[in-house]
Amino acid sequence: MSDGKVKMAMVGLGFGSEFISIYQAHPDADVVAICRRNEAELNKAGDQFGIDRRFTDFDAVLADPEVECVHINSPIADHAWMSLKALDAGKHVMCTVPMATTIEECQQICDKVKETGLKYMMAETVVYSREFLFIKDMYEKGELGKIQHLAASHPQDMEGWPSYWEEMIPMHYATHVVSPCLGLTNALAESVSCFGSGTVREEIAKKSGSPFAVQSCHIKLKDSDITAHIWRFLHDVARQYRESFDVYGTKRSFEWTLIENEPHVLHTAKKPEHEIPEKIEIPDFAHLLPEPIQRFTLPAEIHDADHLSFVQGGGHGGSHPHMVHEFVSAVKEDRDPWPNAPTAANWTCTGLCAHESAMKGGELVRLPDFS
């Protein structure tokens, strides 16, 4: 960081390109290199964002001494091996979700981070969304009272997405629902019990190895009397996209809207029954960010509004600049980002263990000790 800026390489320029402008505007960061397998698309992005260092080979990125950190936005199957290679090469890592697709890979990344002392952050959008920040603020102020139960759902029909989604098991991509349930109180999952429900069509079942249309899981929080309920599906269920998070407290409870773009609902205890629910609008939390990147919490700043995740996800709740700022600040301040490797492993392994439980008919499965 000769000029005081964290030097990033962006790996994967589909979804990854959404972050380039944020890093370029951040006062303590810059994107010095980009990497994509498709050379034509690589050059298109390089020209658009004014980046000269362009690589089609990941190893070449890691060999570049100018690169200090990599932000990995490659397909899910690449997350673990790319993270491990980057850490071996002495680079800090920000990687999109999930951390990995096996418990063994999660442990390998945790061990490598511990061995190298480098920073690893899983770029989980939900815990930096304006909804989560709003609920977290209420919780920390004591406005929710004692938390009694947590629930989250992520139904999404993945027809029309890249074909590898047909190979994905619902609970193997569960961090969007696991993370808010655990992150609100900074808890870890201790054990899970999950049931499968219904069936997907035969071609999907063969590709994924999972017969279930829906997976529904209860999570026991470690050192807590709280349990959380999460559910997921990817195919063959009629339901609008929804990434929801519900919190039930003794004083107030928050429920996510059932229909996208309608108001969320806040319930307040001890009022007359008809006054308990209140429809609310969630404020933005751009004030938590450096001024040059505050505008990126707004959907209008999205570079590629045609990307499916934005059409269906509304820009991930303004989370992208918050994640960038957290990672850059952690590198600059030589501290662990949130979520760090052990926390990311716990969140990811919750889903992996949930699928194991579902395949065993709901049998209780404990999270691995390392996470």
Coordinates of C-alpha atoms in Angstrom, one line a residue:
M1 CA 0.0 0.0 0.0
S2 CA 2.7 2.4 -1.1
D3 CA 0.1 5.2 -1.7
G4 CA -2.0 4.1 1.3
K5 CA -4.6 2.4 -0.9
V6 CA -5.6 -1.3 -0.7
K7 CA -4.8 -2.8 -4.2
M8 CA -7.6 -5.1 -5.3
A9 CA -8.0 -7.6 -8.2
M10 CA -11.5 -8.3 -9.2
V11 CA -11.9 -12.0 -10.3
G12 CA -15.1 -12.7 -12.1
L13 CA -16.7 -9.8 -14.0
G14 CA -20.4 -10.7 -14.2
F15 CA -21.6 -9.9 -10.8
G16 CA -18.1 -8.8 -9.8
S17 CA -18.2 -5.7 -12.1
E18 CA -20.8 -4.2 -9.8
F19 CA -18.1 -3.6 -7.2
I20 CA -15.4 -2.0 -9.4
S21 CA -16.8 1.5 -9.3
I22 CA -17.2 1.3 -5.5
Y23 CA -13.6 0.3 -5.0
Q24 CA -12.5 3.0 -7.4
A25 CA -14.5 5.6 -5.5
H26 CA -13.4 4.4 -2.0
P27 CA -10.7 6.8 -0.6
D28 CA -8.6 3.8 0.6
A29 CA -8.9 1.3 -2.2
D30 CA -8.4 0.8 -5.9
V31 CA -8.9 -2.0 -8.5
V32 CA -5.5 -2.5 -10.1
A33 CA -6.4 -5.7 -12.0
I34 CA -9.3 -7.7 -13.4
C35 CA -9.6 -11.3 -14.4
R36 CA -12.2 -13.1 -16.6
R37 CA -11.9 -16.3 -18.7
N38 CA -13.7 -14.6 -21.7
E39 CA -11.1 -12.3 -23.2
A40 CA -13.5 -10.2 -25.2
E41 CA -15.6 -9.5 -22.1
L42 CA -12.5 -8.9 -20.1
N43 CA -11.4 -6.2 -22.5
K44 CA -14.8 -4.7 -22.6
A45 CA -14.8 -4.3 -18.8
G46 CA -11.2 -3.1 -18.8
D47 CA -12.0 -0.4 -21.3
Q48 CA -15.2 0.6 -19.5
F49 CA -13.5 1.0 -16.1
G50 CA -10.1 2.1 -17.3
I51 CA -8.1 -0.8 -15.9
D52 CA -5.0 -1.9 -17.8
R53 CA -4.0 -5.0 -15.9
R54 CA -6.1 -7.7 -17.5
F55 CA -5.8 -11.5 -16.9
T56 CA -7.6 -14.5 -18.3
D57 CA -5.6 -16.8 -16.0
F58 CA -6.1 -16.7 -12.2
D59 CA -2.5 -17.8 -11.5
A60 CA -1.2 -14.8 -13.3
V61 CA -3.3 -12.5 -11.1
L62 CA -1.8 -14.2 -8.0
A63 CA 1.7 -13.8 -9.4
D64 CA 1.3 -10.0 -9.8
P65 CA 3.1 -8.2 -6.9
E66 CA 0.9 -5.2 -7.4
V67 CA -2.1 -7.1 -6.3
E68 CA -2.6 -7.3 -2.5
C69 CA -6.2 -8.6 -2.3
V70 CA -8.5 -10.6 -4.5
H71 CA -12.3 -10.2 -4.6
I72 CA -13.7 -13.5 -5.9
N73 CA -17.0 -13.5 -7.8
S74 CA -16.5 -16.7 -9.8
P75 CA -19.1 -19.6 -10.0
I76 CA -19.7 -21.4 -6.7
A77 CA -17.6 -24.4 -7.5
D78 CA -14.5 -22.1 -7.8
H79 CA -14.8 -20.4 -4.4
A80 CA -12.9 -22.8 -2.3
W81 CA -9.9 -23.6 -4.5
M82 CA -9.5 -20.0 -5.6
S83 CA -9.6 -18.7 -2.0
L84 CA -7.0 -21.3 -1.0
K85 CA -4.7 -20.5 -3.9
A86 CA -5.0 -16.8 -3.2
L87 CA -4.1 -17.2 0.5
D88 CA -1.2 -19.4 -0.5
A89 CA 0.0 -16.6 -2.7
G90 CA -0.1 -14.1 0.1
K91 CA -3.3 -12.3 -0.9
H92 CA -6.1 -11.2 1.3
V93 CA -9.5 -12.6 0.2
M94 CA -13.0 -11.3 -0.2
C95 CA -15.2 -14.1 -1.6
T96 CA -18.9 -14.1 -2.5
V97 CA -21.1 -16.7 -0.9
P98 CA -21.0 -19.5 -0.1
M99 CA -17.5 -20.1 1.4
A100 CA -17.3 -23.6 -0.1
T101 CA -19.5 -26.6 -1.0
T102 CA -18.0 -29.1 1.5
I103 CA -17.2 -29.0 5.2
E104 CA -13.6 -30.1 4.4
E105 CA -13.1 -27.1 2.2
C106 CA -14.4 -24.8 4.9
Q107 CA -11.9 -26.2 7.3
Q108 CA -9.1 -25.9 4.9
I109 CA -9.8 -22.2 4.4
C110 CA -10.0 -21.6 8.1
D111 CA -6.7 -23.5 8.7
K112 CA -5.0 -21.5 5.9
V113 CA -6.2 -18.2 7.3
K114 CA -4.9 -19.1 10.7
E115 CA -1.6 -20.3 9.2
T116 CA -1.0 -17.2 7.0
G117 CA -2.5 -14.5 9.2
L118 CA -4.2 -13.1 6.1
K119 CA -7.7 -11.6 6.0
Y120 CA -10.7 -13.6 4.7
M121 CA -14.2 -12.2 4.4
M122 CA -17.3 -13.9 3.0
A123 CA -19.2 -11.2 1.1
E124 CA -22.6 -12.0 2.6
T125 CA -25.0 -9.3 1.3
V126 CA -27.9 -9.8 3.8
V127 CA -26.0 -8.7 6.9
Y128 CA -25.1 -5.4 5.2
S129 CA -28.6 -4.8 3.8
R130 CA -30.5 -1.8 5.0
E131 CA -33.1 -4.1 6.5
F132 CA -30.6 -6.0 8.6
L133 CA -28.8 -2.8 9.7
F134 CA -32.2 -1.4 10.7
I135 CA -33.1 -4.4 12.8
K136 CA -29.6 -4.7 14.2
D137 CA -29.8 -1.0 15.3
M138 CA -33.1 -1.6 17.0
Y139 CA -31.7 -4.7 18.8
E140 CA -28.6 -3.0 20.0
K141 CA -30.8 -0.1 21.4
G142 CA -32.9 -2.6 23.3
E143 CA -36.0 -1.8 21.3
L144 CA -36.8 -5.4 20.5
G145 CA -36.4 -6.6 24.0
K146 CA -35.4 -10.2 24.5
I147 CA -35.2 -12.1 21.2
Q148 CA -37.5 -15.2 21.3
H149 CA -37.3 -16.6 17.8
L150 CA -35.8 -15.9 14.4
A151 CA -37.0 -17.0 11.0
A152 CA -35.8 -16.5 7.4
S153 CA -36.8 -17.8 4.0
H154 CA -35.2 -17.7 0.5
P155 CA -37.6 -19.1 -2.1
Q156 CA -36.3 -18.5 -5.6
D157 CA -37.1 -20.2 -8.9
M158 CA -33.7 -20.5 -10.6
E159 CA -35.1 -21.3 -14.1
G160 CA -33.2 -19.2 -16.6
W161 CA -30.1 -18.9 -14.5
P162 CA -26.7 -20.5 -15.5
S163 CA -27.1 -24.2 -15.8
Y164 CA -24.9 -25.0 -12.8
W165 CA -27.8 -24.0 -10.6
E166 CA -29.5 -27.2 -11.6
E167 CA -26.7 -29.0 -9.7
M168 CA -27.2 -26.9 -6.6
I169 CA -28.7 -28.3 -3.4
P170 CA -31.0 -25.7 -1.7
M171 CA -29.4 -25.8 1.7
H172 CA -25.9 -25.6 0.1
Y173 CA -26.8 -22.0 -0.8
A174 CA -28.4 -21.0 2.5
T175 CA -26.1 -18.3 3.8
H176 CA -28.7 -15.6 2.9
V177 CA -31.1 -17.0 5.5
V178 CA -28.6 -18.4 8.0
S179 CA -26.5 -15.2 8.3
P180 CA -29.2 -12.8 9.6
C181 CA -30.5 -15.4 12.1
L182 CA -27.0 -15.9 13.5
G183 CA -25.6 -12.4 12.8
L184 CA -28.2 -10.4 14.7
T185 CA -26.9 -11.6 18.1
N186 CA -23.4 -12.6 16.9
A187 CA -24.3 -16.2 17.7
L188 CA -23.0 -19.4 16.1
A189 CA -25.0 -22.5 15.0
E190 CA -24.6 -25.5 17.3
S191 CA -26.8 -28.1 15.6
V192 CA -29.5 -28.4 13.0
S193 CA -32.4 -30.6 12.1
C194 CA -33.8 -30.4 8.6
F195 CA -36.6 -32.0 6.6
G196 CA -37.0 -32.2 2.9
S197 CA -40.5 -31.7 1.5
G198 CA -41.9 -32.5 -1.9
T199 CA -39.8 -33.5 -5.0
V200 CA -38.1 -31.8 -7.9
R201 CA -38.4 -33.2 -11.4
E202 CA -36.2 -36.1 -12.1
E203 CA -33.6 -34.3 -14.2
I204 CA -32.9 -31.8 -11.4
A205 CA -32.7 -34.5 -8.8
K206 CA -30.2 -36.4 -10.9
K207 CA -28.0 -33.3 -11.4
S208 CA -28.1 -32.1 -7.8
G209 CA -28.3 -35.4 -5.9
S210 CA -31.1 -34.0 -3.8
P211 CA -34.8 -35.1 -4.4
F212 CA -36.4 -32.3 -2.3
A213 CA -38.3 -29.4 -3.7
V214 CA -38.1 -27.6 -0.3
Q215 CA -35.7 -27.9 2.6
S216 CA -36.9 -26.7 6.0
C217 CA -34.4 -26.4 8.9
H218 CA -34.3 -25.6 12.6
I219 CA -31.1 -24.2 14.0
K220 CA -30.0 -24.4 17.6
L221 CA -28.0 -21.3 18.5
K222 CA -24.9 -22.0 20.6
D223 CA -25.0 -20.8 24.3
S224 CA -28.5 -19.5 23.7
D225 CA -32.2 -20.6 24.4
I226 CA -33.1 -19.4 20.8
T227 CA -33.8 -21.5 17.8
A228 CA -34.2 -20.2 14.2
H229 CA -36.2 -21.6 11.4
I230 CA -35.1 -21.3 7.8
W231 CA -36.3 -22.7 4.5
R232 CA -35.1 -22.7 0.9
F233 CA -36.1 -23.8 -2.6
L234 CA -34.5 -23.5 -6.0
H235 CA -36.9 -25.3 -8.4
D236 CA -40.5 -26.4 -9.0
V237 CA -42.4 -24.4 -6.4
A238 CA -44.7 -21.5 -7.3
R239 CA -43.5 -18.5 -5.2
Q240 CA -42.2 -15.0 -6.0
Y241 CA -38.6 -14.4 -5.1
R242 CA -38.1 -13.5 -1.4
E243 CA -35.1 -13.1 0.8
S244 CA -36.8 -12.6 4.2
F245 CA -35.8 -12.2 7.8
D246 CA -38.3 -12.2 10.7
V247 CA -37.4 -11.3 14.3
Y248 CA -39.7 -11.9 17.3
G249 CA -38.9 -10.1 20.6
T250 CA -40.6 -9.4 23.8
K251 CA -41.1 -5.7 23.0
R252 CA -41.2 -5.6 19.2
S253 CA -41.2 -8.0 16.3
F254 CA -40.2 -7.4 12.7
E255 CA -41.8 -9.3 9.8
W256 CA -40.7 -9.1 6.2
T257 CA -43.3 -8.3 3.6
L258 CA -44.9 -11.2 1.8
I259 CA -44.8 -9.4 -1.5
E260 CA -41.7 -7.7 -3.0
N261 CA -41.7 -3.9 -2.8
E262 CA -44.5 -3.7 -0.3
P263 CA -43.9 -2.3 3.3
H264 CA -42.4 -4.5 6.0
V265 CA -44.4 -4.7 9.3
L266 CA -43.3 -3.8 12.8
H267 CA -45.4 -5.3 15.7
T268 CA -45.3 -3.6 19.1
A269 CA -46.4 -5.4 22.3
K270 CA -49.1 -4.4 24.7
K271 CA -51.1 -2.2 22.4
P272 CA -54.7 -2.7 21.4
E273 CA -54.8 -5.6 19.0
H274 CA -55.6 -3.5 15.9
E275 CA -52.7 -1.1 16.8
I276 CA -50.0 -3.8 17.2
P277 CA -48.9 -4.0 13.5
E278 CA -47.5 -1.0 11.7
K279 CA -46.3 -0.9 8.1
I280 CA -42.9 0.8 7.9
E281 CA -40.4 2.0 5.4
I282 CA -36.7 1.1 6.0
P283 CA -34.3 4.0 6.1
D284 CA -31.0 3.9 4.2
F285 CA -27.8 3.6 6.1
A286 CA -25.4 5.3 3.8
H287 CA -24.4 7.7 6.6
L288 CA -22.2 4.8 8.0
L289 CA -20.0 5.0 4.9
P290 CA -17.3 7.4 3.6
E291 CA -19.0 10.1 1.6
P292 CA -17.5 9.2 -1.8
I293 CA -19.2 5.8 -1.7
Q294 CA -22.5 6.7 0.0
R295 CA -24.3 7.0 -3.4
F296 CA -23.8 3.3 -4.1
T297 CA -26.4 2.2 -1.6
L298 CA -29.0 3.4 -4.1
P299 CA -30.3 1.1 -6.9
A300 CA -29.8 4.0 -9.4
E301 CA -26.0 3.5 -9.1
I302 CA -26.2 -0.2 -10.1
H303 CA -23.9 -0.7 -13.2
D304 CA -25.8 -3.6 -14.8
A305 CA -29.5 -3.4 -13.8
D306 CA -30.2 -6.3 -16.2
H307 CA -28.4 -8.7 -13.9
L308 CA -31.0 -11.2 -12.5
S309 CA -29.9 -10.7 -8.9
F310 CA -30.7 -7.0 -9.1
V311 CA -34.0 -7.4 -11.0
Q312 CA -35.1 -9.9 -8.3
G313 CA -33.1 -8.6 -5.4
G314 CA -33.4 -4.8 -5.7
G315 CA -29.7 -4.3 -5.4
H316 CA -29.2 -6.5 -2.3
G317 CA -30.5 -3.8 0.0
G318 CA -27.7 -1.4 -0.6
S319 CA -25.2 -3.8 0.9
H320 CA -22.4 -3.6 -1.7
P321 CA -20.6 -0.5 -0.5
H322 CA -20.9 -1.6 3.1
M323 CA -19.1 -4.9 2.3
V324 CA -16.4 -3.1 0.4
H325 CA -15.8 -0.6 3.2
E326 CA -15.7 -3.4 5.8
F327 CA -13.1 -5.4 3.9
V328 CA -11.0 -2.4 3.0
S329 CA -11.1 -1.1 6.6
A330 CA -10.2 -4.5 8.0
V331 CA -7.1 -4.7 5.7
K332 CA -6.1 -1.2 6.5
E333 CA -6.6 -1.6 10.3
D334 CA -5.1 -5.1 10.4
R335 CA -8.2 -6.7 12.0
D336 CA -10.6 -9.5 11.2
P337 CA -13.4 -8.5 8.8
W338 CA -17.0 -9.6 9.6
P339 CA -17.8 -12.3 8.8
N340 CA -14.3 -13.7 9.1
A341 CA -13.3 -17.2 8.2
P342 CA -14.6 -19.1 11.3
T343 CA -17.9 -17.3 11.2
A344 CA -18.2 -17.8 7.4
A345 CA -17.5 -21.5 7.9
N346 CA -20.2 -21.7 10.6
W347 CA -22.8 -20.0 8.4
T348 CA -21.9 -22.1 5.4
C349 CA -21.6 -25.4 7.3
T350 CA -25.1 -24.8 8.8
G351 CA -26.5 -25.3 5.3
L352 CA -24.2 -28.2 4.5
C353 CA -25.2 -30.0 7.8
A354 CA -28.8 -29.2 7.2
H355 CA -28.8 -31.1 3.9
E356 CA -27.0 -34.0 5.6
S357 CA -29.8 -34.0 8.2
A358 CA -32.5 -33.9 5.5
M359 CA -31.0 -36.9 3.8
K360 CA -31.2 -38.7 7.2
G361 CA -34.9 -37.9 7.7
G362 CA -34.4 -34.9 10.0
E363 CA -31.7 -36.5 12.3
L364 CA -30.0 -33.9 14.5
V365 CA -26.5 -33.0 13.1
R366 CA -24.0 -31.0 15.1
L367 CA -21.8 -28.3 13.5
P368 CA -18.1 -29.3 13.1
D369 CA -15.9 -28.2 16.0
F370 CA -13.6 -26.0 13.9
S371 CA -16.5 -23.7 13.0

